Amino acid sequence: MGCGKKLFLSYIVSCSGFQREALKTRWCQGCDRSAVMFAAGFLALENCRFCLVAETHPTNRGVAPVKIQMPALSPTMEEGNIVKWLKKEGEAVAAGDALCEIETDKAVVTMESNDDGVMAKILMEEGSRSVRLGTLIALMVEEGQDWKQVEIPPPEVVAPPPEAVAPPPAPAAPAPVTLRLSPAARHILETHGLDPKLATPTGPRGLITKEDALNLLKTSPVPKTTPAPPPPSPLQPKAAAPPAPGSRPNIPPLSTPGKPGAPGTFTEIPASNIRRVIAQRLTQSKTTIPHAYASVDCDMAAVMSLRKTLAKEEIKVSVNDFIIKAAAVTLKEMPEVNVTWSDNGPRPLDSIHIAIAVATDKGLITPIIKDAANKGVQEISANAKALAQKARDGKLLPEEYQGGSFSISNLGMFGISGFSAVINPPQSCILAVGTSRSELRLHEDDQTLRTQQLMTVTLSSDGRLVDDELASRFLDKFRANLEQPQRMILV
């Protein structure tokens, strides 16, 4: 330990309690970090890397930080959860490096750094939930600066709401006039149902006398009195009849008025951001969008035959890939369906981006196959597989699930014959796809029975944008494209 440090420590030990407090106050004003160590004990001062001479102690103002705030990683994101930090304090960071994983209302997204520097302080630890946008989550310093001396900004103090100005007191109501009645006058007026205020008092100090009540009775018509009906006798509760032999008891028992039922037991499971936003958007869709539904059966014989032919050439594509292609081509043929709803009304879209519903452990998410009308079925298949895997792994980027113009939800792999899906706003339509099934049908050409592979699709459309006639024409053209796959090459 240096000579200056020894002298300063010996000086502290020799100081009185009052002198130590004065020295501590002076020390705190000089260096916040050393003040913390000083409060912990004198020996901790040996760890201070600054000069310990009281008169020449340098002032430590800290290193100016580069603030990292909770970003908006989706258009509808209002808060996020910190899933995992990928950089530790003191670790070098380059622009483009992954800093942490954030669970948004859509998926778990990796947040990247925009600057070079050193991770200095993590303010929001892993597992922090419901972190609002703009909240400070970490601090960085520039390269070459001491990250241990980063200056931590004070927490933002939320200004208290302005006190409501109390309304001026209402003017006091005038005191009611007290009527003074003699006992005889009171009896006469009450017996005949007369209002005492109608009587003219002649007694001292405004007293209504018996004569005043009689005079009012003479000038007032005699009301017809009807005998009051006798009060109803209280109903006696009927005794519950005993259950018949062999009958089932009343389960659950009848509730007793005024007594709450026995509380049940349950386990409360906190909802994830994704689940909460799914609930909000589904509620918004069903309450603000007038849904209309139309269904059609598609013959899948041509698609099945084409898949077998492609499989012989080691080209593996699914039925859903053909459905995506058929929907995209139909939207290209009918651009009036490729619209979204905005505050000002319909908004036509220039691009055809098909959103496909993918089930994950945290809920449904819809990654987007962009420019699907200009892609082949094989390329659509490759994109769909890659996006579905990233969705299940929670690795989708925001641009991979934002901006769809038309959605497809396929439950055929679960054996669902048909269903109706909820529109994903602001889109105008969603196509619900069921499983293919074999049915025996009569062909009008030769009046023979043949087995067909039929698949039911149901279009949910926004009635403000796509009316019933337009939805019917869309489904008819979609069916034609799916039943004759060669047509999709010509569009």
CSV table of C-alpha atoms in Angstrom, one decimal:
chain,number,residue,atom,x,y,z
A,1,MET,CA,0.0,0.0,0.0
A,2,GLY,CA,1.4,3.4,-0.9
A,3,CYS,CA,2.6,6.0,1.6
A,4,GLY,CA,-0.3,8.3,1.0
A,5,LYS,CA,-2.8,5.5,1.6
A,6,LYS,CA,-1.1,4.5,4.9
A,7,LEU,CA,-1.0,8.1,6.2
A,8,PHE,CA,-4.7,8.6,5.3
A,9,LEU,CA,-5.8,5.3,6.9
A,10,SER,CA,-3.8,6.2,10.1
A,11,TYR,CA,-5.5,9.6,10.1
A,12,ILE,CA,-8.9,8.0,9.9
A,13,VAL,CA,-8.2,5.6,12.8
A,14,SER,CA,-7.0,8.5,14.9
A,15,CYS,CA,-10.1,10.7,14.2
A,16,SER,CA,-12.9,11.1,16.6
A,17,GLY,CA,-16.4,9.9,15.7
A,18,PHE,CA,-17.5,13.5,14.8
A,19,GLN,CA,-14.4,13.9,12.7
A,20,ARG,CA,-15.0,10.6,10.9
A,21,GLU,CA,-18.6,11.7,10.0
A,22,ALA,CA,-17.2,15.0,8.7
A,23,LEU,CA,-14.6,13.1,6.7
A,24,LYS,CA,-17.2,10.7,5.4
A,25,THR,CA,-19.4,13.5,4.3
A,26,ARG,CA,-16.5,15.1,2.5
A,27,TRP,CA,-15.6,11.8,1.0
A,28,CYS,CA,-19.1,11.2,-0.3
A,29,GLN,CA,-19.1,14.5,-2.1
A,30,GLY,CA,-15.9,13.6,-3.8
A,31,CYS,CA,-16.6,10.1,-5.1
A,32,ASP,CA,-19.8,8.1,-4.9
A,33,ARG,CA,-18.1,4.8,-5.5
A,34,SER,CA,-15.5,5.3,-2.8
A,35,ALA,CA,-18.2,6.5,-0.5
A,36,VAL,CA,-19.9,3.1,-0.8
A,37,MET,CA,-16.7,1.3,0.0
A,38,PHE,CA,-16.0,3.7,2.9
A,39,ALA,CA,-19.4,3.0,4.4
A,40,ALA,CA,-18.6,-0.8,4.3
A,41,GLY,CA,-15.4,-0.3,6.4
A,42,PHE,CA,-12.0,1.4,6.5
A,43,LEU,CA,-10.1,-1.5,5.1
A,44,ALA,CA,-12.2,-1.4,1.9
A,45,LEU,CA,-10.5,1.8,1.1
A,46,GLU,CA,-7.4,-0.2,0.0
A,47,ASN,CA,-9.5,-1.3,-3.0
A,48,CYS,CA,-10.1,2.2,-4.2
A,49,ARG,CA,-8.0,2.9,-7.2
A,50,PHE,CA,-8.2,6.6,-6.8
A,51,CYS,CA,-5.8,8.8,-4.7
A,52,LEU,CA,-6.7,8.7,-1.1
A,53,VAL,CA,-5.3,12.1,-0.1
A,54,ALA,CA,-8.3,14.0,1.2
A,55,GLU,CA,-7.2,17.4,-0.1
A,56,THR,CA,-6.4,16.3,-3.6
A,57,HIS,CA,-9.1,13.6,-4.1
A,58,PRO,CA,-10.3,13.8,-7.7
A,59,THR,CA,-14.0,14.2,-8.5
A,60,ASN,CA,-15.5,11.1,-10.2
A,61,ARG,CA,-18.4,12.0,-12.4
A,62,GLY,CA,-18.7,8.6,-14.1
A,63,VAL,CA,-18.7,7.6,-17.7
A,64,ALA,CA,-21.5,8.8,-19.9
A,65,PRO,CA,-23.6,5.7,-20.9
A,66,VAL,CA,-25.1,4.6,-24.2
A,67,LYS,CA,-28.7,3.9,-23.3
A,68,ILE,CA,-30.4,0.7,-24.4
A,69,GLN,CA,-34.2,0.9,-24.2
A,70,MET,CA,-37.0,-1.6,-24.8
A,71,PRO,CA,-37.7,-1.3,-28.6
A,72,ALA,CA,-40.9,-1.7,-30.5
A,73,LEU,CA,-40.3,-5.0,-32.3
A,74,SER,CA,-43.8,-5.2,-33.8
A,75,PRO,CA,-46.5,-2.7,-34.8
A,76,THR,CA,-48.8,-3.8,-32.0
A,77,MET,CA,-46.2,-4.3,-29.3
A,78,GLU,CA,-46.7,-2.3,-26.1
A,79,GLU,CA,-44.5,-4.3,-23.7
A,80,GLY,CA,-42.1,-7.2,-23.7
A,81,ASN,CA,-40.4,-9.8,-21.6
A,82,ILE,CA,-36.7,-10.2,-21.2
A,83,VAL,CA,-36.1,-13.9,-22.0
A,84,LYS,CA,-32.3,-14.1,-22.0
A,85,TRP,CA,-29.3,-11.9,-22.2
A,86,LEU,CA,-26.7,-12.9,-24.8
A,87,LYS,CA,-24.1,-10.4,-23.6
A,88,LYS,CA,-22.6,-10.1,-20.2
A,89,GLU,CA,-21.4,-7.0,-18.3
A,90,GLY,CA,-17.9,-6.2,-19.4
A,91,GLU,CA,-18.2,-8.0,-22.7
A,92,ALA,CA,-17.3,-6.2,-26.0
A,93,VAL,CA,-20.3,-5.5,-28.3
A,94,ALA,CA,-20.1,-4.8,-32.1
A,95,ALA,CA,-22.8,-3.3,-34.2
A,96,GLY,CA,-25.2,-6.1,-35.2
A,97,ASP,CA,-24.3,-8.4,-32.3
A,98,ALA,CA,-27.3,-10.0,-30.5
A,99,LEU,CA,-27.8,-8.4,-27.2
A,100,CYS,CA,-30.8,-10.3,-25.8
A,101,GLU,CA,-33.9,-12.2,-26.6
A,102,ILE,CA,-37.2,-10.4,-26.1
A,103,GLU,CA,-40.7,-12.0,-26.1
A,104,THR,CA,-43.0,-9.7,-28.0
A,105,ASP,CA,-46.7,-10.0,-28.7
A,106,LYS,CA,-45.8,-12.1,-31.7
A,107,ALA,CA,-42.7,-14.2,-31.0
A,108,VAL,CA,-39.4,-14.3,-29.2
A,109,VAL,CA,-37.2,-11.8,-31.2
A,110,THR,CA,-33.4,-11.3,-30.9
A,111,MET,CA,-32.5,-7.6,-30.2
A,112,GLU,CA,-29.4,-6.5,-32.0
A,113,SER,CA,-27.0,-3.7,-31.1
A,114,ASN,CA,-26.8,-0.5,-33.2
A,115,ASP,CA,-23.4,0.6,-31.8
A,116,ASP,CA,-20.0,-0.6,-30.9
A,117,GLY,CA,-18.9,-0.6,-27.3
A,118,VAL,CA,-18.9,-2.6,-24.1
A,119,MET,CA,-21.9,-3.9,-22.1
A,120,ALA,CA,-21.6,-1.9,-18.9
A,121,LYS,CA,-24.8,-2.5,-16.8
A,122,ILE,CA,-27.8,-4.8,-17.2
A,123,LEU,CA,-30.8,-3.0,-15.6
A,124,MET,CA,-33.5,-5.5,-16.4
A,125,GLU,CA,-32.5,-9.1,-15.5
A,126,GLU,CA,-33.6,-12.2,-17.3
A,127,GLY,CA,-37.2,-13.1,-16.6
A,128,SER,CA,-38.3,-9.4,-16.3
A,129,ARG,CA,-42.0,-9.3,-17.5
A,130,SER,CA,-44.2,-6.6,-18.9
A,131,VAL,CA,-41.4,-4.1,-19.6
A,132,ARG,CA,-43.0,-1.1,-21.3
A,133,LEU,CA,-41.7,0.4,-24.5
A,134,GLY,CA,-38.9,2.9,-23.9
A,135,THR,CA,-37.9,1.5,-20.6
A,136,LEU,CA,-34.2,1.6,-19.9
A,137,ILE,CA,-33.0,-2.1,-19.9
A,138,ALA,CA,-29.2,-1.8,-20.1
A,139,LEU,CA,-26.2,0.6,-20.5
A,140,MET,CA,-23.2,0.5,-22.7
A,141,VAL,CA,-20.0,2.6,-22.9
A,142,GLU,CA,-17.8,3.4,-25.8
A,143,GLU,CA,-14.8,1.4,-26.6
A,144,GLY,CA,-11.8,2.3,-24.5
A,145,GLN,CA,-13.9,3.6,-21.6
A,146,ASP,CA,-14.0,2.0,-18.1
A,147,TRP,CA,-17.3,0.2,-18.1
A,148,LYS,CA,-17.2,-0.2,-14.3
A,149,GLN,CA,-17.5,3.6,-13.9
A,150,VAL,CA,-20.6,3.9,-16.0
A,151,GLU,CA,-22.9,6.6,-14.7
A,152,ILE,CA,-26.3,5.1,-14.0
A,153,PRO,CA,-29.1,7.6,-14.7
A,154,PRO,CA,-31.5,8.1,-11.8
A,155,PRO,CA,-34.9,6.4,-12.2
A,156,GLU,CA,-37.5,8.5,-13.9
A,157,VAL,CA,-39.9,10.1,-11.5
A,158,VAL,CA,-43.5,10.0,-12.7
A,159,ALA,CA,-45.1,13.3,-12.0
A,160,PRO,CA,-48.2,13.0,-9.8
A,161,PRO,CA,-51.4,13.7,-11.6
A,162,PRO,CA,-52.7,17.3,-11.0
A,163,GLU,CA,-55.0,17.6,-8.2
A,164,ALA,CA,-58.6,18.0,-9.2
A,165,VAL,CA,-59.9,21.5,-8.5
A,166,ALA,CA,-62.8,21.2,-6.0
A,167,PRO,CA,-66.0,22.7,-7.4
A,168,PRO,CA,-67.3,25.7,-5.5
A,169,PRO,CA,-69.7,24.8,-2.7
A,170,ALA,CA,-73.3,24.8,-3.7
A,171,PRO,CA,-75.4,27.5,-2.2
A,172,ALA,CA,-77.1,26.3,1.0
A,173,ALA,CA,-80.7,25.4,0.5
A,174,PRO,CA,-83.2,27.6,2.4
A,175,ALA,CA,-84.2,26.1,5.7
A,176,PRO,CA,-87.7,24.5,5.5
A,177,VAL,CA,-90.5,26.4,7.2
A,178,THR,CA,-91.6,24.8,10.4
A,179,LEU,CA,-95.4,24.6,10.9
A,180,ARG,CA,-96.8,25.0,14.3
A,181,LEU,CA,-100.0,23.1,14.9
A,182,SER,CA,-102.2,22.7,18.0
A,183,PRO,CA,-102.9,19.1,19.0
A,184,ALA,CA,-106.6,19.4,17.9
A,185,ALA,CA,-105.7,20.9,14.5
A,186,ARG,CA,-103.1,18.2,13.9
A,187,HIS,CA,-105.7,15.5,14.7
A,188,ILE,CA,-108.3,17.0,12.3
A,189,LEU,CA,-105.8,17.5,9.5
A,190,GLU,CA,-104.3,14.0,9.8
A,191,THR,CA,-107.8,12.3,10.0
A,192,HIS,CA,-109.0,13.9,6.8
A,193,GLY,CA,-105.7,13.8,4.9
A,194,LEU,CA,-105.3,17.6,4.5
A,195,ASP,CA,-102.1,19.4,3.9
A,196,PRO,CA,-101.2,21.7,6.8
A,197,LYS,CA,-99.5,24.1,4.4
A,198,LEU,CA,-103.0,25.0,3.0
A,199,ALA,CA,-104.3,26.2,6.3
A,200,THR,CA,-104.2,29.9,7.2
A,201,PRO,CA,-102.7,30.2,10.7
A,202,THR,CA,-104.5,32.7,13.0
A,203,GLY,CA,-102.9,31.8,16.3
A,204,PRO,CA,-100.0,33.5,18.0
A,205,ARG,CA,-96.7,33.2,16.2
A,206,GLY,CA,-98.2,31.4,13.2
A,207,LEU,CA,-100.0,28.7,15.2
A,208,ILE,CA,-102.6,26.7,13.3
A,209,THR,CA,-105.6,26.4,15.6
A,210,LYS,CA,-108.5,24.1,15.7
A,211,GLU,CA,-110.7,26.8,14.0
A,212,ASP,CA,-108.1,27.1,11.2
A,213,ALA,CA,-108.3,23.3,10.6
A,214,LEU,CA,-112.1,23.3,10.5
A,215,ASN,CA,-112.2,26.3,8.1
A,216,LEU,CA,-109.8,24.4,5.8
A,217,LEU,CA,-112.0,21.3,6.1
A,218,LYS,CA,-115.1,23.3,5.1
A,219,THR,CA,-113.4,24.6,1.9
A,220,SER,CA,-111.8,21.3,0.9
A,221,PRO,CA,-113.7,18.5,-0.9
A,222,VAL,CA,-114.1,15.4,1.2
A,223,PRO,CA,-111.8,12.6,-0.3
A,224,LYS,CA,-113.3,9.2,-0.8
A,225,THR,CA,-111.7,6.8,1.6
A,226,THR,CA,-111.4,3.2,0.7
A,227,PRO,CA,-110.7,0.6,3.3
A,228,ALA,CA,-107.1,-0.5,3.2
A,229,PRO,CA,-106.7,-4.1,2.2
A,230,PRO,CA,-105.5,-6.4,4.9
A,231,PRO,CA,-101.8,-7.1,4.9
A,232,PRO,CA,-100.9,-10.3,3.1
A,233,SER,CA,-100.0,-13.1,5.3
A,234,PRO,CA,-96.4,-14.3,4.9
A,235,LEU,CA,-96.0,-17.3,2.8
A,236,GLN,CA,-94.9,-20.3,4.6
A,237,PRO,CA,-92.0,-22.0,2.8
A,238,LYS,CA,-93.0,-25.4,1.5
A,239,ALA,CA,-91.0,-28.2,2.9
A,240,ALA,CA,-88.9,-29.9,0.3
A,241,ALA,CA,-90.3,-33.2,-0.6
A,242,PRO,CA,-88.0,-36.1,0.1
A,243,PRO,CA,-86.5,-37.6,-3.0
A,244,ALA,CA,-88.3,-40.6,-4.4
A,245,PRO,CA,-86.7,-44.0,-3.8
A,246,GLY,CA,-84.1,-44.7,-6.5
A,247,SER,CA,-84.0,-41.1,-7.8
A,248,ARG,CA,-80.7,-39.1,-8.1
A,249,PRO,CA,-80.0,-36.5,-5.4
A,250,ASN,CA,-80.0,-32.8,-6.3
A,251,ILE,CA,-76.4,-32.1,-7.1
A,252,PRO,CA,-75.2,-29.4,-6.6
A,253,PRO,CA,-77.5,-28.5,-3.7
A,254,LEU,CA,-79.8,-25.5,-3.9
A,255,SER,CA,-78.0,-22.3,-3.0
A,256,THR,CA,-78.9,-20.5,0.2
A,257,PRO,CA,-79.8,-16.8,-0.3
A,258,GLY,CA,-77.2,-14.5,1.3
A,259,LYS,CA,-74.6,-17.2,1.6
A,260,PRO,CA,-71.8,-17.5,-1.1
A,261,GLY,CA,-71.1,-20.9,-2.6
A,262,ALA,CA,-68.0,-22.8,-1.5
A,263,PRO,CA,-65.0,-21.5,-3.6
A,264,GLY,CA,-63.4,-24.0,-5.9
A,265,THR,CA,-59.7,-24.7,-6.2
A,266,PHE,CA,-57.8,-23.7,-9.3
A,267,THR,CA,-54.2,-22.9,-10.5
A,268,GLU,CA,-53.6,-19.5,-12.0
A,269,ILE,CA,-51.4,-19.6,-15.0
A,270,PRO,CA,-50.0,-16.2,-16.1
A,271,ALA,CA,-50.6,-15.4,-19.7
A,272,SER,CA,-47.7,-14.8,-22.0
A,273,ASN,CA,-47.5,-11.6,-24.1
A,274,ILE,CA,-48.3,-13.6,-27.2
A,275,ARG,CA,-51.4,-15.2,-25.6
A,276,ARG,CA,-52.7,-11.8,-24.3
A,277,VAL,CA,-52.3,-10.2,-27.7
A,278,ILE,CA,-54.0,-13.1,-29.4
A,279,ALA,CA,-56.9,-12.7,-27.0
A,280,GLN,CA,-57.1,-9.0,-27.7
A,281,ARG,CA,-56.9,-9.3,-31.4
A,282,LEU,CA,-59.5,-12.1,-31.6
A,283,THR,CA,-61.9,-10.1,-29.5
A,284,GLN,CA,-61.2,-7.0,-31.7
A,285,SER,CA,-61.8,-9.0,-34.8
A,286,LYS,CA,-65.0,-10.6,-33.8
A,287,THR,CA,-66.5,-7.4,-32.3
A,288,THR,CA,-65.5,-4.9,-35.0
A,289,ILE,CA,-65.4,-6.9,-38.3
A,290,PRO,CA,-68.7,-8.1,-39.8
A,291,HIS,CA,-67.7,-11.7,-40.7
A,292,ALA,CA,-69.3,-13.4,-43.7
A,293,TYR,CA,-68.7,-17.1,-44.5
A,294,ALA,CA,-68.9,-19.1,-47.7
A,295,SER,CA,-67.8,-22.7,-48.3
A,296,VAL,CA,-67.0,-24.8,-51.4
A,297,ASP,CA,-65.8,-28.4,-52.1
A,298,CYS,CA,-62.7,-28.8,-54.2
A,299,ASP,CA,-61.8,-32.0,-56.2
A,300,MET,CA,-58.2,-32.8,-55.2
A,301,ALA,CA,-57.6,-35.6,-57.8
A,302,ALA,CA,-55.4,-33.5,-60.0
A,303,VAL,CA,-53.3,-32.2,-57.2
A,304,MET,CA,-52.8,-35.7,-55.7
A,305,SER,CA,-51.8,-37.1,-59.1
A,306,LEU,CA,-49.3,-34.2,-59.6
A,307,ARG,CA,-47.8,-34.7,-56.2
A,308,LYS,CA,-47.1,-38.4,-57.0
A,309,THR,CA,-45.5,-37.4,-60.3
A,310,LEU,CA,-43.3,-34.9,-58.6
A,311,ALA,CA,-42.4,-37.4,-55.8
A,312,LYS,CA,-40.9,-39.7,-58.4
A,313,GLU,CA,-38.5,-36.9,-59.3
A,314,GLU,CA,-37.6,-36.4,-55.6
A,315,ILE,CA,-39.6,-33.2,-55.5
A,316,LYS,CA,-41.6,-33.2,-52.2
A,317,VAL,CA,-44.4,-30.7,-51.9
A,318,SER,CA,-47.5,-30.7,-49.7
A,319,VAL,CA,-51.2,-30.1,-50.5
A,320,ASN,CA,-50.9,-26.9,-48.5
A,321,ASP,CA,-48.2,-25.6,-50.9
A,322,PHE,CA,-50.7,-26.0,-53.8
A,323,ILE,CA,-53.4,-24.2,-51.7
A,324,ILE,CA,-51.0,-21.3,-51.0
A,325,LYS,CA,-50.2,-21.0,-54.7
A,326,ALA,CA,-53.8,-21.2,-55.8
A,327,ALA,CA,-54.8,-18.5,-53.3
A,328,ALA,CA,-52.0,-16.2,-54.4
A,329,VAL,CA,-52.8,-16.7,-58.1
A,330,THR,CA,-56.5,-16.1,-57.5
A,331,LEU,CA,-55.7,-12.8,-55.7
A,332,LYS,CA,-53.6,-11.8,-58.7
A,333,GLU,CA,-56.6,-12.5,-60.9
A,334,MET,CA,-59.0,-10.7,-58.6
A,335,PRO,CA,-57.1,-7.7,-57.0
A,336,GLU,CA,-60.3,-6.3,-55.6
A,337,VAL,CA,-60.1,-9.0,-52.9
A,338,ASN,CA,-56.4,-8.1,-52.1
A,339,VAL,CA,-57.3,-5.2,-49.9
A,340,THR,CA,-57.1,-4.2,-46.2
A,341,TRP,CA,-59.3,-2.0,-44.1
A,342,SER,CA,-57.9,1.3,-42.8
A,343,ASP,CA,-59.5,4.2,-40.9
A,344,ASN,CA,-60.2,5.9,-44.3
A,345,GLY,CA,-61.7,2.8,-45.9
A,346,PRO,CA,-60.4,0.1,-48.3
A,347,ARG,CA,-56.8,0.2,-49.2
A,348,PRO,CA,-55.7,-1.8,-52.3
A,349,LEU,CA,-52.4,-3.7,-51.9
A,350,ASP,CA,-49.7,-3.9,-54.6
A,351,SER,CA,-48.1,-7.1,-53.3
A,352,ILE,CA,-49.5,-10.5,-52.5
A,353,HIS,CA,-48.1,-11.8,-49.2
A,354,ILE,CA,-49.8,-15.0,-47.9
A,355,ALA,CA,-49.8,-15.5,-44.1
A,356,ILE,CA,-49.9,-19.1,-43.0
A,357,ALA,CA,-51.1,-20.1,-39.5
A,358,VAL,CA,-48.5,-22.1,-37.5
A,359,ALA,CA,-49.3,-23.6,-34.1
A,360,THR,CA,-46.6,-23.1,-31.5
A,361,ASP,CA,-46.4,-23.9,-27.8
A,362,LYS,CA,-47.2,-20.2,-27.1
A,363,GLY,CA,-50.1,-19.9,-29.5
A,364,LEU,CA,-50.8,-19.3,-33.2
A,365,ILE,CA,-48.5,-17.1,-35.3
A,366,THR,CA,-48.7,-16.3,-39.0
A,367,PRO,CA,-45.4,-16.1,-40.8
A,368,ILE,CA,-45.6,-14.6,-44.3
A,369,ILE,CA,-44.6,-16.0,-47.7
A,370,LYS,CA,-43.9,-12.9,-49.7
A,371,ASP,CA,-44.7,-12.4,-53.3
A,372,ALA,CA,-46.3,-15.9,-53.4
A,373,ALA,CA,-48.0,-15.4,-56.8
A,374,ASN,CA,-44.6,-15.2,-58.5
A,375,LYS,CA,-43.1,-18.2,-56.8
A,376,GLY,CA,-43.2,-21.8,-57.9
A,377,VAL,CA,-44.8,-24.5,-55.7
A,378,GLN,CA,-41.4,-25.9,-54.8
A,379,GLU,CA,-40.1,-22.5,-53.7
A,380,ILE,CA,-43.3,-21.9,-51.7
A,381,SER,CA,-42.7,-25.3,-50.0
A,382,ALA,CA,-39.2,-24.5,-49.0
A,383,ASN,CA,-40.2,-21.1,-47.6
A,384,ALA,CA,-43.1,-22.5,-45.7
A,385,LYS,CA,-41.0,-25.2,-44.0
A,386,ALA,CA,-38.3,-22.8,-43.0
A,387,LEU,CA,-40.7,-20.2,-41.6
A,388,ALA,CA,-42.7,-22.8,-39.7
A,389,GLN,CA,-39.6,-24.1,-38.1
A,390,LYS,CA,-38.5,-20.6,-37.1
A,391,ALA,CA,-41.9,-19.9,-35.7
A,392,ARG,CA,-41.8,-23.0,-33.5
A,393,ASP,CA,-38.3,-22.1,-32.3
A,394,GLY,CA,-39.4,-18.5,-31.6
A,395,LYS,CA,-36.8,-17.1,-34.0
A,396,LEU,CA,-39.0,-15.2,-36.5
A,397,LEU,CA,-37.8,-11.7,-37.4
A,398,PRO,CA,-40.5,-9.0,-37.3
A,399,GLU,CA,-40.4,-8.6,-41.1
A,400,GLU,CA,-41.2,-12.3,-41.4
A,401,TYR,CA,-44.6,-12.0,-39.7
A,402,GLN,CA,-45.7,-8.5,-40.5
A,403,GLY,CA,-47.5,-7.2,-43.5
A,404,GLY,CA,-49.6,-10.1,-44.8
A,405,SER,CA,-52.5,-9.5,-47.2
A,406,PHE,CA,-54.3,-12.8,-47.0
A,407,SER,CA,-54.3,-15.7,-44.4
A,408,ILE,CA,-54.6,-19.4,-44.7
A,409,SER,CA,-55.4,-21.8,-41.8
A,410,ASN,CA,-55.2,-25.5,-42.4
A,411,LEU,CA,-56.5,-28.0,-39.9
A,412,GLY,CA,-56.7,-30.9,-42.4
A,413,MET,CA,-53.8,-32.7,-40.8
A,414,PHE,CA,-55.9,-33.0,-37.6
A,415,GLY,CA,-58.8,-34.7,-39.4
A,416,ILE,CA,-61.0,-31.5,-39.3
A,417,SER,CA,-63.5,-31.7,-42.2
A,418,GLY,CA,-64.4,-28.0,-42.1
A,419,PHE,CA,-64.3,-24.9,-39.9
A,420,SER,CA,-64.6,-21.1,-39.9
A,421,ALA,CA,-61.5,-19.0,-39.0
A,422,VAL,CA,-61.3,-15.6,-37.5
A,423,ILE,CA,-60.1,-12.7,-39.8
A,424,ASN,CA,-56.7,-11.3,-38.9
A,425,PRO,CA,-57.1,-7.5,-39.0
A,426,PRO,CA,-56.5,-5.4,-41.0
A,427,GLN,CA,-56.7,-8.2,-43.7
A,428,SER,CA,-60.0,-8.8,-45.5
A,429,CYS,CA,-60.1,-12.6,-45.7
A,430,ILE,CA,-58.9,-15.8,-44.2
A,431,LEU,CA,-59.3,-19.3,-45.8
A,432,ALA,CA,-60.0,-22.2,-43.5
A,433,VAL,CA,-58.9,-25.6,-45.1
A,434,GLY,CA,-60.2,-28.9,-43.9
A,435,THR,CA,-59.0,-32.5,-44.6
A,436,SER,CA,-59.6,-34.3,-47.9
A,437,ARG,CA,-62.1,-37.1,-47.9
A,438,SER,CA,-63.4,-39.7,-50.3
A,439,GLU,CA,-67.0,-39.4,-51.5
A,440,LEU,CA,-69.1,-41.2,-54.0
A,441,ARG,CA,-70.7,-38.7,-56.4
A,442,LEU,CA,-72.8,-38.9,-59.6
A,443,HIS,CA,-71.1,-37.5,-62.7
A,444,GLU,CA,-73.5,-35.7,-65.0
A,445,ASP,CA,-71.5,-36.6,-68.2
A,446,ASP,CA,-72.1,-40.3,-68.2
A,447,GLN,CA,-74.5,-40.7,-65.2
A,448,THR,CA,-72.1,-42.9,-63.3
A,449,LEU,CA,-71.0,-43.0,-59.7
A,450,ARG,CA,-67.3,-42.2,-59.1
A,451,THR,CA,-65.2,-41.7,-56.0
A,452,GLN,CA,-63.8,-38.2,-55.6
A,453,GLN,CA,-61.2,-36.8,-53.2
A,454,LEU,CA,-63.0,-33.7,-51.9
A,455,MET,CA,-61.7,-30.9,-49.6
A,456,THR,CA,-63.9,-28.3,-48.0
A,457,VAL,CA,-62.6,-24.7,-47.8
A,458,THR,CA,-64.4,-21.9,-46.0
A,459,LEU,CA,-63.7,-18.2,-46.7
A,460,SER,CA,-64.2,-15.8,-43.9
A,461,SER,CA,-64.5,-12.3,-45.4
A,462,ASP,CA,-64.9,-8.8,-44.1
A,463,GLY,CA,-68.4,-7.7,-45.2
A,464,ARG,CA,-67.2,-4.1,-45.5
A,465,LEU,CA,-64.6,-5.0,-48.2
A,466,VAL,CA,-65.7,-8.3,-49.8
A,467,ASP,CA,-69.5,-8.8,-50.2
A,468,ASP,CA,-71.1,-12.2,-50.7
A,469,GLU,CA,-71.1,-12.0,-54.5
A,470,LEU,CA,-67.4,-11.2,-54.6
A,471,ALA,CA,-66.6,-13.9,-52.1
A,472,SER,CA,-68.5,-16.5,-54.2
A,473,ARG,CA,-66.6,-15.5,-57.4
A,474,PHE,CA,-63.3,-15.8,-55.5
A,475,LEU,CA,-64.0,-19.3,-54.3
A,476,ASP,CA,-65.2,-20.4,-57.7
A,477,LYS,CA,-61.9,-19.2,-59.3
A,478,PHE,CA,-59.9,-20.6,-56.4
A,479,ARG,CA,-61.5,-24.0,-57.0
A,480,ALA,CA,-60.8,-23.9,-60.7
A,481,ASN,CA,-57.1,-23.1,-60.1
A,482,LEU,CA,-56.8,-25.9,-57.6
A,483,GLU,CA,-58.6,-28.5,-59.6
A,484,GLN,CA,-56.6,-27.6,-62.7
A,485,PRO,CA,-53.1,-26.8,-61.5
A,486,GLN,CA,-51.8,-26.1,-65.0
A,487,ARG,CA,-53.9,-23.0,-65.0
A,488,MET,CA,-51.7,-21.4,-62.3
A,489,ILE,CA,-48.7,-21.5,-64.7
A,490,LEU,CA,-50.5,-19.3,-67.2
A,491,VAL,CA,-51.5,-16.6,-64.8
